[in-house]
Each structure stands twice: as C-alpha cells, then as structure tokens.
Amino acid sequence: MSLVVSKFGGTSMGNAECMLRSAEISVQQKSFLICVSATSGTTNQLISLGQTAEKGDSNQVQMLAAELIAKHQTIAKDLGLPQDHAPLIQLFEEMLSIAKGMQLLKDCSPRALDILLSLGERTSSVLFAQAMKTQLAKANVKKEVVLFDARDVIATDDQFGSARPQIAKIAELAQSQILSKYPQDKYVIVTQGYIGRSLSGNSTTLGRGGSDYSAALFAEGLNASTLEIWTDVTGIATTDPRICKEAKFIDEISFKEASEMAIFGAKVLHPATVEPAMRKNIPVFVGSSFDPAKKGTWVKKEVTQAPLMRALALRKNQTLVTLSTPEMLQTHGFLFKIFKVFNDHKISIDAITTSEISVSVTIDGEIKSQSQLVQDLKQFADVQIENGYSLVSLIGNNINHTAGLAKKIFTAIEDINVRMICLGASKHNFCFLVDAANGEKAIQKLHTEFIH
Ligand code: ASP
Ligand code: MG
C-alpha cells in the first residue's frame, strides 16, 4: 500500500490561504503524514525573542512576543478557529513563560533556545491541523486528523541546535507510536518538522531548515512509498536562478547528485534530507505548493538520463586553511593529528588538497586567526587562514572519467583565478575555490558552457 509523507515549508504555511492551499494538496496527494515548518519568519522571530530575553529587556520581550501571538491569532481567525482556542492559548502561555525564564536566568543557551524554537512548529501544526480538517471535509474524505507531537518519534542526541537523529530508535517509535495506533485508511497525521527529543527528555532541533530532514526521517521510519517536499519553487534548478537567469528546473536527479548539490550550496533541500530517503530507496518529489500543477523535480535512485553536467552550485563565505610543515616530509600520522584537531572542534572539512609538505582544506564559514582551532593547529604546523572565498561545484556524472573536461572548464573561466581544485574523489562532483567577487561570474560562464 502506498504511504505518502508530505512536508510544507514556512512560505507554504505563510497565512491561512497558504495553509488551505497546502492542505488541499495533501488531500489530493492522499498524504498520510504531513510535517510542517513554522510559519515563515517565525523561527527567526523566536531567536530574537530568546536573545532579547537574555539581555533582560522586558519591554522588547513583550513586544516581540505580542507580535508572534498576533501573527498566529490572525491565521487562527482566518481559519475559523475561536480566539480562545485552548491548544493555541497554551502554546502562547508556554512561550511567555519560557521567555520570562530566559530573562530571569539571563540564559539563551542552545538548550534553552531549542525549547523556545519548538514553539514555532508546534503552533503552526495546530493551525495546519485545522486547515486539514476543513479541506478533508470539503473533499468529503472521512478521515480523522491527529495532531501528533514529532518529539514522540524523532529521537535525537543532545547536541542542541543541531541534534543528530537516532535512526533505529526513530524506526521503533514510528512503528509503536504511529503505525500501530493510526491505520492509514482512518487517520491523517499532522506533525512538526525541525524538532525532536533527546534520550534524556529535552526538546532539540535538527538545525536551521531541518524540517525537510524531519520529513525524510519520518518517511524512513514509516517505510513511506513517497516523500514530497513542498516549497515555494517549482523544484530543483540547474543553478540558483538569482545568479543565472538561464537556470532551468530539473525533471529528475539521482540521490547522489542531489546530495552533492545540497551539500555544496543549493538551498532547496536541507543537505541531510536525501540520506534517509536513500537508505530506504524512497523517491523524493520537490515542488511548489503555490503552483502544484508544475512538474517539480523527482529525486530518486535510478534516473533515465545521467548527463555529464546536471547542475552548478555556489557556496559562499568559505575559508581556506593551509597547514605546512617540513615534518610532513616522509613521515606518517601528520594528517591524522591535524584532522583530530578539526574533529575535536566539531568542524567539518569540505575539500582537501595536499602537497608533500602542506595540506589545504576548506571550511564553511569564517575562521578567525586568533581562534582556539588555529592555536591548536599551530602545535603541529604553520597555519595560514584565508577568509572570503566561494566554492564553485559542478555536479553531474562520470566527472572523474571524462577526458578533456578540466580543459573545458578552465577555458570557460580563463580570466578567473582559481585558488584550489578538488577533482577525482567523486564521479559526481568537481569543485574549486575562487575569490568571492568571482563566484557568480564563474557560475554564469559555466552554465553557458555546459548546461544552457
Ligand atoms: N523553522 C525552521 C527554520 O526556519 C525549520 C524549517 O523551516 O525547516 O529553520
Ligand atoms: Mg525551510
């Protein structure tokens, strides 16, 4: 039997009209479980609320909280809910108490913040459940809507702010808390993206944009037949349309290509989304809830065409860290020592190149020369930090087995200085680093050469 998991992002939850449209799509698609984001902008507003509370500015806290309440009350009213709808009032009260607590304790630690952030998705899901009831009734579908707390299934570790899911536990809970309680022919489950619970019982979040990942984890745990990610763009494009107006939407793309794309900077899917889908071979559809009739993109294991170049991605704000030491010459263990330092700082390395006495790695985001990471690396080597690069990635198939490709790439961008190149590790990716000022230009030229 087919089982569809659908996810709606913040813009698809933007107001009552958006929610009703999204709910209508869920009815049409016969979604069993629907995982929703907070309404658009809400997570950012909750973060400011937490930060303001920590500073102790109570007037400002009251103002920010009032804005959040008013915004959700408007949607509630437009969906026909009474202003004193108990589940909403409870959530608003919880928000005010947490903000108050943060203010008194002057504490906006990741752990405290995660509880506050959980309110975004918990509130939007109450509203969406109402939209869902309306649309099921309109379509004369006799199914009961269950508002389900995602934290009862999404088990995580306690790395607050970017908690890691516990896959086996999630599968067990999906079975016992959802599948065995709510048969698909009688129920529709509305739940939250982004949030989970640590084994010690605390609320956690999966990292910004994590609702896609949540939906994929639910799909995996429920053995879904399809995962649908509904957003505000009609699928995955060959490159960011804001950078290159020739960008086109892709009909289908393989799991491997899609994960390279997400990791290397395309913003459509949260980078971890593809993993659970890949483990269970669940096809993923990406489409626009504003224009559901448009084809969208399918991400799946087997694709009918595997072009040499599928897409281009740009990841800005990259740092190049170069470590050199003559000690590296003909000895062993050097890479082990320095990678251990990155590991101890929980910093992930994206691209690497090495020579006999030096190694360069790229890191997402800015690194300060005075940081502890740099101090620790200096025990083993001379360290050079260069901020402000952009990583350009070409994503496709058989990239490391195609004669003449490097020549074509670098001819297309011959007037741009390339600082570091990574080729060979993957059939699906070729990436290189350029000055921030040249990133977009490189993408435009390569798109013309290989895709347009
Ligand atoms: N609401 C969360 C965020 O804004 C998660 C999501 O939208 O995917 O990051
Ligand atoms: Mg999002």
XYZ file of C-alpha atoms and ligand atoms in Angstrom:
462
model
C 0.000 0.000 0.000
C 1.312 3.447 -0.777
C 2.187 5.754 2.090
C 2.872 9.394 1.359
C 4.765 11.749 3.670
C 4.488 15.436 2.763
C 6.364 18.412 4.102
C 5.356 22.053 3.786
C 7.932 24.781 4.346
C 7.478 28.145 6.048
C 6.240 30.050 2.998
C 3.687 27.302 2.257
C 2.441 27.973 5.804
C 2.653 31.773 5.479
C -1.006 32.602 6.120
C -4.433 30.946 6.189
C -4.733 30.991 2.417
C -1.340 29.289 2.001
C -2.231 26.719 4.645
C -5.544 25.909 2.986
C -3.815 25.524 -0.372
C -1.195 23.253 1.189
C -3.880 21.225 2.951
C -5.752 20.864 -0.319
C -2.595 19.448 -1.900
C -2.280 16.973 0.986
C -5.848 15.800 0.405
C -5.220 15.374 -3.318
C -1.954 13.538 -2.727
C -3.582 11.342 -0.060
C -0.766 12.192 2.335
C -0.763 10.064 5.468
C 1.699 12.138 7.466
C 2.255 15.852 6.978
C 5.228 17.505 8.521
C 5.118 21.292 8.732
C 7.602 24.110 9.292
C 6.940 27.109 11.466
C 5.096 29.906 9.638
C 7.516 31.983 7.585
C 9.850 34.179 9.605
C 8.743 32.695 12.943
C 11.941 30.798 13.787
C 13.947 33.995 13.257
C 11.495 35.918 15.431
C 11.767 33.307 18.192
C 15.558 33.541 18.054
C 15.374 37.325 18.531
C 12.903 36.796 21.332
C 15.360 34.468 23.111
C 18.306 36.792 22.572
C 16.341 39.809 23.761
C 15.139 37.930 26.833
C 18.723 37.013 27.692
C 19.640 40.699 27.640
C 16.819 41.329 30.109
C 14.944 43.911 28.026
C 11.428 43.146 29.194
C 9.600 45.777 27.128
C 11.177 44.500 23.988
C 10.396 40.895 25.011
C 6.735 41.796 25.484
C 6.669 43.467 22.104
C 8.263 40.562 20.248
C 6.011 38.033 21.963
C 2.930 40.112 21.189
C 3.921 40.237 17.509
C 4.265 36.468 17.386
C 0.940 35.945 19.114
C -0.892 38.430 16.883
C 0.543 36.862 13.748
C -0.705 33.400 14.710
C -4.039 34.700 16.014
C -4.724 36.269 12.635
C -4.191 32.939 10.888
C -6.305 31.177 13.516
C -9.138 33.625 12.951
C -8.903 33.302 9.180
C -9.109 29.531 9.540
C -12.263 29.871 11.614
C -10.760 28.989 14.988
C -12.016 30.811 18.084
C -9.614 33.373 19.637
C -9.531 31.306 22.818
C -8.684 28.012 21.087
C -7.140 26.157 24.041
C -4.197 24.444 22.291
C -3.052 27.819 20.920
C -3.519 29.682 24.185
C -1.433 27.022 25.948
C 1.381 27.427 23.440
C 1.322 31.218 23.754
C 1.462 30.905 27.545
C 4.338 28.486 27.274
C 6.178 30.955 25.035
C 5.686 33.783 27.535
C 6.845 31.634 30.464
C 9.954 30.428 28.659
C 10.811 33.977 27.606
C 10.313 35.097 31.191
C 12.517 32.259 32.435
C 15.239 33.152 29.958
C 15.028 36.749 31.070
C 15.339 35.891 34.762
C 18.153 33.417 34.224
C 19.794 35.547 31.522
C 20.099 32.305 29.647
C 19.659 31.798 25.933
C 21.868 28.720 25.756
C 21.301 26.344 22.830
C 19.455 24.047 25.216
C 17.042 26.733 26.400
C 16.655 28.126 22.907
C 15.623 24.757 21.474
C 12.594 24.626 23.782
C 11.601 28.123 22.691
C 12.137 27.288 18.997
C 9.968 24.171 19.242
C 7.023 26.546 19.684
C 7.240 27.735 16.080
C 6.451 24.325 14.615
C 4.139 23.320 17.427
C 1.999 26.403 16.836
C 1.943 26.168 13.049
C 0.927 22.498 13.269
C -2.104 23.334 15.429
C -3.192 25.775 12.721
C -2.434 23.375 9.918
C -4.464 20.617 11.571
C -7.452 22.956 11.345
C -6.759 23.709 7.658
C -6.541 19.971 7.058
C -9.903 19.324 8.743
C -11.508 21.973 6.551
C -10.109 20.542 3.326
C -10.890 16.911 4.189
C -14.477 17.881 4.951
C -14.706 19.859 1.716
C -13.478 16.858 -0.270
C -15.812 14.627 1.709
C -12.955 12.414 2.935
C -13.888 10.771 6.213
C -10.581 10.674 7.995
C -9.697 11.924 11.423
C -6.882 14.445 11.788
C -4.406 13.629 14.552
C -2.117 16.395 15.808
C 0.974 14.396 16.630
C 3.962 15.592 18.672
C 7.002 14.901 16.478
C 9.170 14.632 19.582
C 7.469 11.329 20.374
C 9.173 9.837 17.303
C 12.176 11.971 16.357
C 14.696 10.733 18.913
C 17.993 12.628 18.850
C 21.198 13.065 20.788
C 21.546 16.192 22.903
C 23.606 18.355 20.573
C 21.176 21.267 20.940
C 20.714 23.404 17.856
C 21.917 20.655 15.522
C 20.865 17.417 17.157
C 21.607 14.146 15.422
C 18.746 11.702 14.914
C 18.856 8.189 16.356
C 17.744 6.191 13.349
C 16.977 2.818 14.950
C 15.038 4.408 17.769
C 13.028 6.523 15.314
C 12.035 3.414 13.344
C 10.921 1.706 16.537
C 8.894 4.727 17.674
C 7.348 5.322 14.232
C 6.021 1.784 14.440
C 4.767 1.860 18.027
C 3.535 5.479 18.183
C 2.108 5.914 14.692
C 1.703 2.824 12.518
C 0.230 0.553 15.150
C -2.089 3.229 16.549
C -3.359 5.039 13.478
C -4.377 2.971 10.455
C -3.872 4.855 7.231
C -7.417 4.448 5.999
C -8.842 6.237 9.042
C -6.326 8.876 10.034
C -4.221 11.737 8.731
C -1.290 12.726 10.920
C -0.210 16.365 11.164
C 3.141 16.839 12.853
C 6.094 19.205 13.192
C 9.336 19.389 11.283
C 12.623 20.548 12.809
C 12.051 19.349 16.378
C 12.966 16.219 18.304
C 13.651 14.974 21.788
C 16.927 13.810 23.246
C 17.157 10.489 25.034
C 17.374 12.457 28.279
C 13.990 14.031 27.519
C 14.902 17.538 26.336
C 13.499 19.263 23.262
C 16.038 19.559 20.467
C 16.171 20.973 16.947
C 17.830 19.490 13.881
C 19.486 22.685 12.598
C 18.060 25.518 10.509
C 15.946 24.368 7.616
C 15.693 20.985 9.311
C 12.036 20.299 8.539
C 12.971 18.625 5.251
C 15.225 16.320 7.213
C 12.460 15.573 9.724
C 10.086 14.651 6.924
C 12.707 12.321 5.455
C 13.243 10.711 8.860
C 9.502 10.163 9.240
C 9.373 8.730 5.720
C 12.194 6.352 6.582
C 10.657 5.310 9.898
C 7.253 4.719 8.309
C 8.672 2.973 5.228
C 6.919 5.534 3.065
C 6.492 4.986 -0.657
C 6.966 8.686 -1.483
C 8.312 11.762 0.247
C 7.046 15.101 -1.004
C 8.814 18.343 -0.170
C 6.531 21.280 -0.944
C 8.273 24.625 -1.032
C 7.976 27.934 -2.909
C 9.990 26.996 -6.005
C 8.948 24.521 -8.654
C 11.719 22.042 -7.961
C 15.498 21.907 -8.069
C 17.124 24.163 -10.654
C 20.338 23.689 -12.626
C 21.709 26.590 -10.609
C 20.404 29.404 -8.440
C 18.056 31.386 -10.747
C 19.025 34.561 -8.891
C 22.605 34.135 -10.064
C 21.900 32.924 -13.554
C 18.665 33.697 -15.338
C 19.148 30.792 -17.761
C 18.746 28.308 -14.897
C 16.171 25.602 -15.674
C 14.249 23.200 -13.486
C 15.429 19.606 -13.474
C 12.847 16.835 -14.035
C 14.777 14.140 -12.262
C 18.064 13.832 -10.452
C 19.756 10.956 -8.660
C 20.122 10.740 -4.888
C 23.881 11.118 -5.195
C 23.740 14.183 -7.402
C 21.072 15.785 -5.217
C 23.080 15.272 -2.050
C 26.222 16.729 -3.617
C 24.133 19.702 -4.703
C 22.594 20.273 -1.305
C 25.913 19.921 0.476
C 27.688 22.201 -1.953
C 25.311 25.089 -1.635
C 21.986 24.633 -3.416
C 19.415 25.880 -0.936
C 16.356 23.884 -1.999
C 16.807 20.870 0.283
C 18.397 20.595 3.698
C 21.668 18.726 2.982
C 20.810 15.703 5.130
C 17.356 15.128 3.593
C 18.492 12.725 0.942
C 20.255 10.308 3.331
C 17.184 8.684 4.911
C 15.427 8.561 1.534
C 18.484 6.895 0.030
C 18.726 4.307 2.814
C 15.162 3.166 2.150
C 15.087 3.987 -1.549
C 12.133 6.358 -1.210
C 11.641 8.676 -4.202
C 11.507 12.346 -3.203
C 9.386 14.904 -5.020
C 10.230 18.596 -4.744
C 7.558 21.028 -5.915
C 5.863 24.345 -5.271
C 2.748 24.480 -3.117
C 1.928 27.741 -4.890
C 1.866 26.017 -8.254
C 1.278 22.301 -7.646
C 0.438 21.606 -11.288
C 4.017 22.412 -12.376
C 6.071 19.265 -12.761
C 8.626 19.709 -9.990
C 11.728 17.554 -9.563
C 11.969 13.877 -8.676
C 14.997 12.757 -6.707
C 15.474 9.002 -6.951
C 17.883 6.148 -7.191
C 17.548 5.357 -10.890
C 17.200 8.187 -13.364
C 16.590 7.837 -17.080
C 19.329 10.282 -18.018
C 22.679 10.792 -16.355
C 24.170 13.859 -18.080
C 27.815 14.782 -17.597
C 26.728 18.116 -16.103
C 23.469 18.331 -14.230
C 23.834 21.403 -12.106
C 26.121 24.028 -10.634
C 26.246 25.147 -7.044
C 27.885 28.075 -5.311
C 28.773 28.096 -1.650
C 29.832 31.482 -0.334
C 31.825 32.510 2.727
C 34.417 29.733 2.608
C 37.703 29.722 4.480
C 40.878 28.146 3.192
C 43.157 26.791 5.900
C 46.659 25.872 4.776
C 48.945 23.922 7.079
C 52.583 23.417 6.238
C 55.476 21.806 7.989
C 58.672 20.161 6.794
C 57.896 17.450 9.345
C 55.274 16.136 6.979
C 58.027 15.053 4.587
C 58.232 11.277 4.506
C 56.632 10.729 7.869
C 53.255 9.340 8.731
C 50.499 10.436 11.071
C 50.500 14.147 10.203
C 47.053 14.180 8.617
C 45.752 12.112 11.495
C 46.969 14.697 14.028
C 45.516 17.689 12.263
C 42.206 16.048 11.403
C 41.878 15.141 15.040
C 42.100 18.851 15.901
C 39.253 19.649 13.477
C 37.298 16.762 14.911
C 37.819 17.958 18.493
C 36.406 21.341 17.445
C 33.468 19.632 15.660
C 34.414 21.415 12.450
C 33.734 19.657 9.216
C 36.136 19.867 6.306
C 34.716 20.076 2.802
C 37.513 19.965 0.250
C 41.155 18.945 0.674
C 44.320 19.136 -1.392
C 47.798 18.238 -0.323
C 51.416 18.518 -1.371
C 54.422 16.847 0.227
C 54.813 19.419 2.981
C 51.461 21.138 3.129
C 47.761 20.491 3.131
C 44.899 22.887 2.390
C 41.335 22.381 3.495
C 38.190 24.420 3.023
C 35.699 25.116 5.764
C 32.221 26.572 5.634
C 32.094 29.991 7.294
C 34.673 32.359 8.635
C 37.570 31.331 10.883
C 39.385 33.919 12.996
C 43.190 33.754 13.167
C 43.025 34.082 16.948
C 40.527 31.229 17.358
C 41.269 28.222 19.549
C 41.139 25.994 16.484
C 44.042 27.890 14.933
C 46.002 27.849 18.210
C 45.556 24.087 18.415
C 46.582 23.542 14.799
C 49.724 25.634 15.370
C 51.076 22.877 17.613
C 51.629 20.802 14.504
C 52.213 23.192 11.605
C 52.410 26.744 10.310
C 48.845 27.864 9.751
C 47.583 30.259 7.131
C 43.952 31.386 7.205
C 42.309 32.986 4.171
C 38.668 34.022 4.506
C 36.265 35.185 1.845
C 36.299 32.556 -0.850
C 33.467 30.932 -2.772
C 33.337 27.269 -3.655
C 32.071 26.531 -7.160
C 30.830 22.972 -7.706
C 29.924 21.179 -10.887
C 27.568 18.301 -10.275
C 26.931 15.522 -12.712
C 28.005 12.029 -13.716
C 31.301 10.410 -14.640
C 33.048 13.670 -13.970
C 36.290 11.981 -12.943
C 36.387 9.791 -16.060
C 35.816 12.334 -18.785
C 38.798 13.281 -20.924
C 39.256 16.958 -21.630
C 36.744 18.133 -19.064
C 39.177 20.117 -16.926
C 40.412 21.923 -20.010
C 36.870 22.894 -20.999
C 36.063 24.094 -17.503
C 39.132 26.240 -17.084
C 38.930 27.633 -20.597
C 35.388 28.786 -19.856
C 36.606 30.712 -16.836
C 40.105 31.543 -18.028
C 40.073 35.100 -16.687
C 39.258 33.967 -13.148
C 41.971 32.949 -10.713
C 41.348 29.509 -9.230
C 42.810 29.115 -5.757
C 42.282 25.400 -5.112
C 40.854 22.476 -7.064
C 39.265 19.220 -5.967
C 38.756 16.568 -8.579
C 38.831 12.828 -8.504
C 37.148 11.812 -5.280
C 33.664 11.685 -6.710
C 32.100 10.755 -10.021
C 29.510 13.375 -9.270
C 31.434 16.443 -8.221
C 34.232 18.736 -9.301
C 34.796 21.777 -7.160
C 37.178 24.671 -6.914
C 37.683 27.805 -4.905
C 37.613 31.348 -6.297
C 37.599 34.845 -4.803
C 34.164 35.784 -3.510
C 33.950 38.534 -6.135
C 34.237 35.960 -8.950
C 31.908 33.207 -7.738
C 28.757 34.295 -9.525
C 30.613 35.108 -12.723
C 32.146 31.608 -12.729
C 28.705 30.038 -12.328
C 27.271 32.119 -15.189
C 30.103 31.211 -17.552
C 29.994 27.517 -16.702
C 26.227 27.402 -17.051
C 26.516 28.824 -20.555
C 29.289 26.384 -21.445
C 27.800 23.177 -20.048
C 24.104 23.472 -19.375
C 22.343 26.227 -21.249
N 11.534 26.503 11.078
C 12.870 26.021 10.933
C 13.757 27.078 10.303
O 13.288 28.135 9.956
C 12.940 24.734 10.193
C 12.477 24.758 8.755
O 11.796 25.671 8.330
O 12.805 23.823 8.021
O 14.934 26.862 10.194
Mg 12.718 25.840 5.202
